[in-house]
């Protein structure tokens, strides 16, 4: 039975952490607040039972709405069998070997933007480094020509600002405008690639075939939109890495002394400050989780951030430990909806952090110049003012 007293989740990061810590593994909010799952094994159970917990939780949008781009071909909000078919087509192209082959391009992209900020005492980290690195990698991977790179960078920033409570009030309208421009651009680009294929991911998606089926233009455009929106996970993990390491100088010093800990450090950032706070599901039938029966047709909020700090799984869960092992965090999800872009995100984050650690003596994040996102949606920042102490070149 639930023992904690239900209160609404707070918008303040520290208060939300305390709120999550006080929760039982599974609770029901009063009224129409739905069900909430907080415990690690319970969260994994819900995410693994895709037949009982549907991901198709978003409302349909009008055919003339720019937001349809995020509906068609979006694996995140799709159930089997279509999810299985579409993911199978994408997986033909987006293989581990393919991602490994992108490392040179990723390092080149990181170096380009690192060169632009190197030597400056303070940098708008998201706008000038993290976001353009991620957006440019995605665009180059897709084969987007140079004149489309700026569009992708602007589109990326607009998507990130949606979770910024301090952003301008017309943030949604900005996303709609950028999305409409991007969709028109993508359809022209896809048509050109059908006529003259290249060696890029777009051409690979056009050619992919499973059981005689191929992707249509709408689905390919939707998959690009999915890559752009989920690509924000890499942007957020980069800015979260800077925030967390700046708050834990002893961990930053250890990482500089032992660079082989970088992958472990990134995993710990993902666990400690999970960029995706929660995901939603809807029950398709009556189902029992942790002894609680959830009726069919119920909204279920699955709290990734809480699961990643479950003391039943993680020793000293509120301690940031870059040597944590094992670290079975689920920041990238679990089950059939495990993030398709997770391998690429790891390559991007590793390359960017390696470049920053190799070229700096120290860095600090200025809270006054940092705009944190709404932690009830995601942990991160739409901007962070980072002060760098650079190594001398030569």
GROMACS .gro file of C-alpha atoms in nm:
model
  394
    1UNK     CA    1   0.000   0.000   0.000
    2UNK     CA    2   0.109   0.360  -0.063
    3UNK     CA    3   0.245   0.522   0.251
    4UNK     CA    4   0.373   0.857   0.125
    5UNK     CA    5   0.140   1.157   0.104
    6UNK     CA    6   0.080   1.262  -0.255
    7UNK     CA    7   0.171   1.616  -0.351
    8UNK     CA    8   0.219   1.768  -0.695
    9UNK     CA    9   0.575   1.742  -0.830
   10UNK     CA   10   0.759   2.073  -0.773
   11UNK     CA   11   0.932   2.267  -1.051
   12UNK     CA   12   1.248   2.338  -0.851
   13UNK     CA   13   1.532   2.088  -0.914
   14UNK     CA   14   1.634   2.039  -0.550
   15UNK     CA   15   1.273   2.018  -0.435
   16UNK     CA   16   1.189   1.769  -0.710
   17UNK     CA   17   1.483   1.548  -0.605
   18UNK     CA   18   1.347   1.544  -0.249
   19UNK     CA   19   0.997   1.474  -0.381
   20UNK     CA   20   1.116   1.179  -0.589
   21UNK     CA   21   1.313   1.041  -0.294
   22UNK     CA   22   0.996   1.036  -0.081
   23UNK     CA   23   0.788   0.838  -0.327
   24UNK     CA   24   0.684   0.474  -0.306
   25UNK     CA   25   0.766   0.243  -0.601
   26UNK     CA   26   0.419   0.297  -0.746
   27UNK     CA   27   0.151   0.549  -0.652
   28UNK     CA   28  -0.181   0.676  -0.774
   29UNK     CA   29  -0.239   1.049  -0.779
   30UNK     CA   30  -0.579   1.165  -0.656
   31UNK     CA   31  -0.853   1.258  -0.899
   32UNK     CA   32  -0.748   1.231  -1.263
   33UNK     CA   33  -0.374   1.252  -1.185
   34UNK     CA   34  -0.311   0.901  -1.314
   35UNK     CA   35  -0.058   0.646  -1.195
   36UNK     CA   36   0.309   0.709  -1.128
   37UNK     CA   37   0.589   0.452  -1.124
   38UNK     CA   38   0.912   0.541  -0.944
   39UNK     CA   39   1.099   0.221  -0.849
   40UNK     CA   40   1.373   0.086  -1.075
   41UNK     CA   41   1.242  -0.272  -1.118
   42UNK     CA   42   0.887  -0.142  -1.152
   43UNK     CA   43   0.989   0.112  -1.418
   44UNK     CA   44   1.174  -0.156  -1.615
   45UNK     CA   45   0.873  -0.387  -1.588
   46UNK     CA   46   0.641  -0.121  -1.729
   47UNK     CA   47   0.877  -0.030  -2.013
   48UNK     CA   48   0.927  -0.396  -2.102
   49UNK     CA   49   0.552  -0.473  -2.118
   50UNK     CA   50   0.477  -0.286  -2.438
   51UNK     CA   51   0.160  -0.489  -2.502
   52UNK     CA   52   0.009  -0.378  -2.169
   53UNK     CA   53   0.152  -0.024  -2.164
   54UNK     CA   54   0.097   0.152  -2.495
   55UNK     CA   55   0.332   0.427  -2.616
   56UNK     CA   56   0.066   0.574  -2.845
   57UNK     CA   57  -0.021   0.845  -2.594
   58UNK     CA   58  -0.015   1.163  -2.802
   59UNK     CA   59  -0.325   1.313  -2.954
   60UNK     CA   60  -0.368   1.322  -3.331
   61UNK     CA   61  -0.294   1.656  -3.497
   62UNK     CA   62  -0.471   1.813  -3.796
   63UNK     CA   63  -0.330   1.726  -4.137
   64UNK     CA   64  -0.240   2.090  -4.195
   65UNK     CA   65  -0.046   2.126  -3.866
   66UNK     CA   66   0.335   2.141  -3.884
   67UNK     CA   67   0.338   1.911  -3.580
   68UNK     CA   68   0.237   1.618  -3.800
   69UNK     CA   69   0.606   1.592  -3.885
   70UNK     CA   70   0.665   1.462  -3.531
   71UNK     CA   71   0.384   1.205  -3.561
   72UNK     CA   72   0.453   1.024  -3.888
   73UNK     CA   73   0.740   0.780  -3.853
   74UNK     CA   74   0.798   0.865  -3.487
   75UNK     CA   75   0.902   0.542  -3.316
   76UNK     CA   76   0.872   0.699  -2.971
   77UNK     CA   77   0.492   0.709  -2.981
   78UNK     CA   78   0.436   0.394  -3.185
   79UNK     CA   79   0.332   0.042  -3.085
   80UNK     CA   80   0.395  -0.291  -3.257
   81UNK     CA   81   0.349  -0.417  -3.517
   82UNK     CA   82   0.423  -0.089  -3.698
   83UNK     CA   83   0.698  -0.003  -3.450
   84UNK     CA   84   0.870  -0.335  -3.517
   85UNK     CA   85   0.843  -0.292  -3.895
   86UNK     CA   86   0.970   0.065  -3.898
   87UNK     CA   87   1.250   0.005  -3.651
   88UNK     CA   88   1.356  -0.297  -3.855
   89UNK     CA   89   1.386  -0.078  -4.163
   90UNK     CA   90   1.588   0.188  -3.980
   91UNK     CA   91   1.809  -0.071  -3.810
   92UNK     CA   92   1.915  -0.203  -4.151
   93UNK     CA   93   2.098   0.126  -4.203
   94UNK     CA   94   2.167   0.267  -3.856
   95UNK     CA   95   2.390  -0.019  -3.743
   96UNK     CA   96   2.668  -0.014  -3.480
   97UNK     CA   97   2.919  -0.044  -3.762
   98UNK     CA   98   2.764   0.256  -3.936
   99UNK     CA   99   2.781   0.464  -3.616
  100UNK     CA  100   3.144   0.362  -3.559
  101UNK     CA  101   3.220   0.486  -3.908
  102UNK     CA  102   3.092   0.832  -3.810
  103UNK     CA  103   3.356   0.889  -3.541
  104UNK     CA  104   3.594   1.075  -3.772
  105UNK     CA  105   3.320   1.314  -3.884
  106UNK     CA  106   3.207   1.365  -3.523
  107UNK     CA  107   3.560   1.453  -3.409
  108UNK     CA  108   3.599   1.691  -3.704
  109UNK     CA  109   3.270   1.863  -3.614
  110UNK     CA  110   3.371   1.894  -3.248
  111UNK     CA  111   3.705   2.044  -3.349
  112UNK     CA  112   3.533   2.299  -3.574
  113UNK     CA  113   3.319   2.439  -3.294
  114UNK     CA  114   3.590   2.399  -3.031
  115UNK     CA  115   3.818   2.618  -3.244
  116UNK     CA  116   3.550   2.888  -3.250
  117UNK     CA  117   3.525   2.912  -2.871
  118UNK     CA  118   3.883   2.837  -2.771
  119UNK     CA  119   4.058   3.122  -2.593
  120UNK     CA  120   3.738   3.298  -2.486
  121UNK     CA  121   3.689   3.349  -2.114
  122UNK     CA  122   3.313   3.287  -2.118
  123UNK     CA  123   3.100   3.093  -2.364
  124UNK     CA  124   2.726   3.048  -2.414
  125UNK     CA  125   2.782   2.675  -2.403
  126UNK     CA  126   2.457   2.544  -2.551
  127UNK     CA  127   2.418   2.799  -2.830
  128UNK     CA  128   2.784   2.813  -2.930
  129UNK     CA  129   2.899   2.456  -2.876
  130UNK     CA  130   2.671   2.174  -2.756
  131UNK     CA  131   2.365   2.238  -2.971
  132UNK     CA  132   2.546   2.317  -3.299
  133UNK     CA  133   2.778   2.017  -3.256
  134UNK     CA  134   2.483   1.779  -3.221
  135UNK     CA  135   2.270   1.942  -3.492
  136UNK     CA  136   2.562   1.952  -3.736
  137UNK     CA  137   2.651   1.587  -3.676
  138UNK     CA  138   2.291   1.484  -3.747
  139UNK     CA  139   2.274   1.703  -4.059
  140UNK     CA  140   2.607   1.575  -4.195
  141UNK     CA  141   2.507   1.216  -4.119
  142UNK     CA  142   2.189   1.269  -4.321
  143UNK     CA  143   2.382   1.427  -4.606
  144UNK     CA  144   2.222   1.769  -4.561
  145UNK     CA  145   2.418   2.022  -4.770
  146UNK     CA  146   2.588   2.325  -4.620
  147UNK     CA  147   2.294   2.560  -4.677
  148UNK     CA  148   2.079   2.338  -4.455
  149UNK     CA  149   2.315   2.331  -4.157
  150UNK     CA  150   2.199   2.668  -4.020
  151UNK     CA  151   1.836   2.557  -4.048
  152UNK     CA  152   1.912   2.240  -3.851
  153UNK     CA  153   2.096   2.439  -3.583
  154UNK     CA  154   1.807   2.686  -3.547
  155UNK     CA  155   1.556   2.398  -3.542
  156UNK     CA  156   1.757   2.225  -3.269
  157UNK     CA  157   1.764   2.537  -3.048
  158UNK     CA  158   1.391   2.593  -3.093
  159UNK     CA  159   1.310   2.236  -2.982
  160UNK     CA  160   1.528   2.270  -2.672
  161UNK     CA  161   1.363   2.598  -2.572
  162UNK     CA  162   1.022   2.426  -2.543
  163UNK     CA  163   1.122   2.291  -2.200
  164UNK     CA  164   1.267   2.625  -2.085
  165UNK     CA  165   1.023   2.793  -1.844
  166UNK     CA  166   1.208   3.121  -1.891
  167UNK     CA  167   1.197   3.121  -2.271
  168UNK     CA  168   0.991   3.366  -2.470
  169UNK     CA  169   0.619   3.303  -2.473
  170UNK     CA  170   0.616   3.243  -2.846
  171UNK     CA  171   0.848   2.942  -2.809
  172UNK     CA  172   0.587   2.701  -2.948
  173UNK     CA  173   0.518   2.928  -3.242
  174UNK     CA  174   0.892   2.942  -3.311
  175UNK     CA  175   0.903   2.559  -3.317
  176UNK     CA  176   0.602   2.549  -3.550
  177UNK     CA  177   0.765   2.797  -3.786
  178UNK     CA  178   1.101   2.617  -3.787
  179UNK     CA  179   0.926   2.281  -3.828
  180UNK     CA  180   0.727   2.403  -4.128
  181UNK     CA  181   1.044   2.533  -4.295
  182UNK     CA  182   1.234   2.213  -4.210
  183UNK     CA  183   0.958   1.989  -4.347
  184UNK     CA  184   0.952   2.168  -4.682
  185UNK     CA  185   1.332   2.152  -4.696
  186UNK     CA  186   1.336   1.781  -4.611
  187UNK     CA  187   1.083   1.683  -4.877
  188UNK     CA  188   1.286   1.864  -5.144
  189UNK     CA  189   1.604   1.701  -5.017
  190UNK     CA  190   1.452   1.351  -5.002
  191UNK     CA  191   1.326   1.391  -5.359
  192UNK     CA  192   1.678   1.483  -5.472
  193UNK     CA  193   1.823   1.181  -5.292
  194UNK     CA  194   1.570   0.948  -5.455
  195UNK     CA  195   1.684   1.078  -5.790
  196UNK     CA  196   2.055   1.075  -5.704
  197UNK     CA  197   2.141   0.860  -5.399
  198UNK     CA  198   2.457   0.926  -5.200
  199UNK     CA  199   2.645   0.754  -4.919
  200UNK     CA  200   2.445   0.921  -4.642
  201UNK     CA  201   2.180   0.799  -4.398
  202UNK     CA  202   1.895   0.953  -4.600
  203UNK     CA  203   1.991   0.750  -4.906
  204UNK     CA  204   2.020   0.440  -4.689
  205UNK     CA  205   1.670   0.494  -4.547
  206UNK     CA  206   1.531   0.536  -4.899
  207UNK     CA  207   1.690   0.206  -5.008
  208UNK     CA  208   1.607   0.004  -4.693
  209UNK     CA  209   1.360  -0.278  -4.751
  210UNK     CA  210   1.196  -0.537  -4.525
  211UNK     CA  211   0.951  -0.795  -4.665
  212UNK     CA  212   0.914  -0.590  -4.982
  213UNK     CA  213   0.828  -0.270  -4.794
  214UNK     CA  214   1.014   0.058  -4.814
  215UNK     CA  215   0.980   0.388  -4.631
  216UNK     CA  216   0.774   0.668  -4.783
  217UNK     CA  217   0.884   1.031  -4.790
  218UNK     CA  218   0.657   1.123  -4.498
  219UNK     CA  219   0.806   0.852  -4.278
  220UNK     CA  220   1.163   0.943  -4.370
  221UNK     CA  221   1.094   1.308  -4.290
  222UNK     CA  222   0.934   1.200  -3.961
  223UNK     CA  223   1.238   0.990  -3.874
  224UNK     CA  224   1.461   1.292  -3.934
  225UNK     CA  225   1.238   1.492  -3.697
  226UNK     CA  226   1.274   1.209  -3.445
  227UNK     CA  227   1.653   1.224  -3.477
  228UNK     CA  228   1.644   1.599  -3.420
  229UNK     CA  229   1.418   1.581  -3.115
  230UNK     CA  230   1.587   1.282  -2.950
  231UNK     CA  231   1.925   1.427  -3.046
  232UNK     CA  232   1.861   1.683  -2.773
  233UNK     CA  233   1.956   1.405  -2.528
  234UNK     CA  234   2.318   1.443  -2.638
  235UNK     CA  235   2.296   1.823  -2.611
  236UNK     CA  236   2.149   1.795  -2.262
  237UNK     CA  237   2.402   1.535  -2.148
  238UNK     CA  238   2.682   1.765  -2.262
  239UNK     CA  239   2.550   2.062  -2.066
  240UNK     CA  240   2.464   1.835  -1.771
  241UNK     CA  241   2.822   1.705  -1.774
  242UNK     CA  242   2.954   2.059  -1.745
  243UNK     CA  243   2.709   2.145  -1.466
  244UNK     CA  244   2.770   1.831  -1.260
  245UNK     CA  245   3.150   1.826  -1.301
  246UNK     CA  246   3.171   2.196  -1.213
  247UNK     CA  247   2.974   2.121  -0.896
  248UNK     CA  248   3.204   1.829  -0.813
  249UNK     CA  249   3.561   1.957  -0.864
  250UNK     CA  250   3.709   1.647  -0.702
  251UNK     CA  251   3.544   1.433  -0.973
  252UNK     CA  252   3.666   1.668  -1.245
  253UNK     CA  253   4.022   1.646  -1.106
  254UNK     CA  254   3.998   1.265  -1.098
  255UNK     CA  255   3.873   1.257  -1.457
  256UNK     CA  256   4.160   1.475  -1.573
  257UNK     CA  257   4.406   1.247  -1.393
  258UNK     CA  258   4.242   0.931  -1.524
  259UNK     CA  259   4.095   1.003  -1.871
  260UNK     CA  260   4.009   0.635  -1.912
  261UNK     CA  261   3.716   0.707  -1.677
  262UNK     CA  262   3.542   0.927  -1.935
  263UNK     CA  263   3.285   0.668  -2.045
  264UNK     CA  264   3.208   0.584  -1.683
  265UNK     CA  265   3.177   0.954  -1.601
  266UNK     CA  266   2.930   1.012  -1.885
  267UNK     CA  267   2.721   0.715  -1.767
  268UNK     CA  268   2.719   0.858  -1.416
  269UNK     CA  269   2.608   1.199  -1.543
  270UNK     CA  270   2.324   1.025  -1.729
  271UNK     CA  271   2.221   0.841  -1.413
  272UNK     CA  272   2.267   1.127  -1.168
  273UNK     CA  273   2.102   1.390  -1.385
  274UNK     CA  274   1.879   1.190  -1.621
  275UNK     CA  275   1.797   1.415  -1.916
  276UNK     CA  276   1.457   1.245  -1.962
  277UNK     CA  277   1.274   1.283  -1.632
  278UNK     CA  278   0.976   1.068  -1.725
  279UNK     CA  279   0.783   0.911  -2.012
  280UNK     CA  280   0.413   0.839  -2.041
  281UNK     CA  281   0.225   0.521  -2.118
  282UNK     CA  282  -0.141   0.414  -2.126
  283UNK     CA  283  -0.265   0.075  -2.009
  284UNK     CA  284  -0.433  -0.138  -2.275
  285UNK     CA  285  -0.573  -0.384  -2.019
  286UNK     CA  286  -0.587  -0.440  -1.645
  287UNK     CA  287  -0.232  -0.506  -1.528
  288UNK     CA  288  -0.062  -0.567  -1.192
  289UNK     CA  289   0.267  -0.397  -1.107
  290UNK     CA  290   0.430  -0.432  -0.764
  291UNK     CA  291   0.108  -0.573  -0.626
  292UNK     CA  292  -0.101  -0.279  -0.745
  293UNK     CA  293  -0.369  -0.335  -1.009
  294UNK     CA  294  -0.382  -0.062  -1.272
  295UNK     CA  295  -0.707  -0.070  -1.472
  296UNK     CA  296  -0.719  -0.046  -1.850
  297UNK     CA  297  -0.721   0.299  -2.005
  298UNK     CA  298  -0.511   0.465  -1.734
  299UNK     CA  299  -0.233   0.715  -1.789
  300UNK     CA  300   0.095   0.598  -1.635
  301UNK     CA  301   0.391   0.831  -1.578
  302UNK     CA  302   0.717   0.636  -1.572
  303UNK     CA  303   0.980   0.833  -1.377
  304UNK     CA  304   1.323   0.752  -1.524
  305UNK     CA  305   1.493   1.003  -1.295
  306UNK     CA  306   1.355   0.831  -0.985
  307UNK     CA  307   1.443   0.482  -1.106
  308UNK     CA  308   1.803   0.590  -1.163
  309UNK     CA  309   1.830   0.680  -0.794
  310UNK     CA  310   1.656   0.376  -0.647
  311UNK     CA  311   1.859   0.274  -0.337
  312UNK     CA  312   1.756  -0.088  -0.396
  313UNK     CA  313   1.976  -0.085  -0.709
  314UNK     CA  314   2.229   0.197  -0.667
  315UNK     CA  315   2.455   0.224  -0.363
  316UNK     CA  316   2.454   0.581  -0.228
  317UNK     CA  317   2.228   0.693  -0.514
  318UNK     CA  318   2.253   1.063  -0.430
  319UNK     CA  319   2.633   1.059  -0.456
  320UNK     CA  320   2.794   1.147  -0.789
  321UNK     CA  321   3.061   0.879  -0.843
  322UNK     CA  322   3.241   0.860  -1.178
  323UNK     CA  323   3.388   0.524  -1.074
  324UNK     CA  324   3.045   0.372  -1.012
  325UNK     CA  325   3.036   0.008  -1.121
  326UNK     CA  326   2.806  -0.148  -1.209
  327UNK     CA  327   2.589   0.137  -1.330
  328UNK     CA  328   2.278  -0.010  -1.492
  329UNK     CA  329   2.105   0.326  -1.544
  330UNK     CA  330   1.813   0.348  -1.785
  331UNK     CA  331   1.858   0.709  -1.900
  332UNK     CA  332   1.827   0.590  -2.261
  333UNK     CA  333   1.517   0.385  -2.186
  334UNK     CA  334   1.449   0.012  -2.178
  335UNK     CA  335   1.274  -0.247  -2.391
  336UNK     CA  336   1.167  -0.199  -2.752
  337UNK     CA  337   1.181   0.179  -2.715
  338UNK     CA  338   1.544   0.191  -2.603
  339UNK     CA  339   1.684   0.501  -2.772
  340UNK     CA  340   1.785   0.417  -3.128
  341UNK     CA  341   2.034   0.703  -3.129
  342UNK     CA  342   2.206   0.612  -2.801
  343UNK     CA  343   2.526   0.478  -2.967
  344UNK     CA  344   2.562   0.799  -3.171
  345UNK     CA  345   2.493   1.013  -2.862
  346UNK     CA  346   2.773   0.835  -2.677
  347UNK     CA  347   3.016   0.902  -2.964
  348UNK     CA  348   2.917   1.271  -2.971
  349UNK     CA  349   2.940   1.320  -2.595
  350UNK     CA  350   3.269   1.134  -2.564
  351UNK     CA  351   3.430   1.332  -2.847
  352UNK     CA  352   3.306   1.668  -2.717
  353UNK     CA  353   3.407   1.605  -2.356
  354UNK     CA  354   3.746   1.466  -2.460
  355UNK     CA  355   3.810   1.779  -2.666
  356UNK     CA  356   3.710   2.010  -2.381
  357UNK     CA  357   3.914   1.823  -2.118
  358UNK     CA  358   4.222   1.815  -2.342
  359UNK     CA  359   4.218   2.189  -2.412
  360UNK     CA  360   4.124   2.335  -2.073
  361UNK     CA  361   4.285   2.367  -1.733
  362UNK     CA  362   3.955   2.428  -1.557
  363UNK     CA  363   3.600   2.549  -1.613
  364UNK     CA  364   3.311   2.682  -1.406
  365UNK     CA  365   2.940   2.727  -1.477
  366UNK     CA  366   2.792   3.066  -1.386
  367UNK     CA  367   2.445   3.010  -1.232
  368UNK     CA  368   2.343   3.364  -1.322
  369UNK     CA  369   2.393   3.291  -1.689
  370UNK     CA  370   2.233   2.946  -1.684
  371UNK     CA  371   1.868   2.880  -1.770
  372UNK     CA  372   1.763   2.547  -1.626
  373UNK     CA  373   1.484   2.352  -1.794
  374UNK     CA  374   1.167   2.243  -1.617
  375UNK     CA  375   1.292   1.931  -1.433
  376UNK     CA  376   0.945   1.778  -1.440
  377UNK     CA  377   1.006   1.737  -1.814
  378UNK     CA  378   1.383   1.700  -1.841
  379UNK     CA  379   1.700   1.781  -1.652
  380UNK     CA  380   1.925   2.019  -1.838
  381UNK     CA  381   1.960   2.379  -1.942
  382UNK     CA  382   1.865   2.572  -2.252
  383UNK     CA  383   2.175   2.781  -2.189
  384UNK     CA  384   2.476   2.776  -1.958
  385UNK     CA  385   2.741   3.044  -1.923
  386UNK     CA  386   3.066   2.849  -1.892
  387UNK     CA  387   3.390   3.020  -1.791
  388UNK     CA  388   3.699   2.847  -1.927
  389UNK     CA  389   4.062   2.850  -1.827
  390UNK     CA  390   4.228   2.731  -2.150
  391UNK     CA  391   4.561   2.559  -2.191
  392UNK     CA  392   4.816   2.754  -2.390
  393UNK     CA  393   4.831   2.639  -2.750
  394UNK     CA  394   5.153   2.512  -2.897
   0.00000   0.00000   0.00000
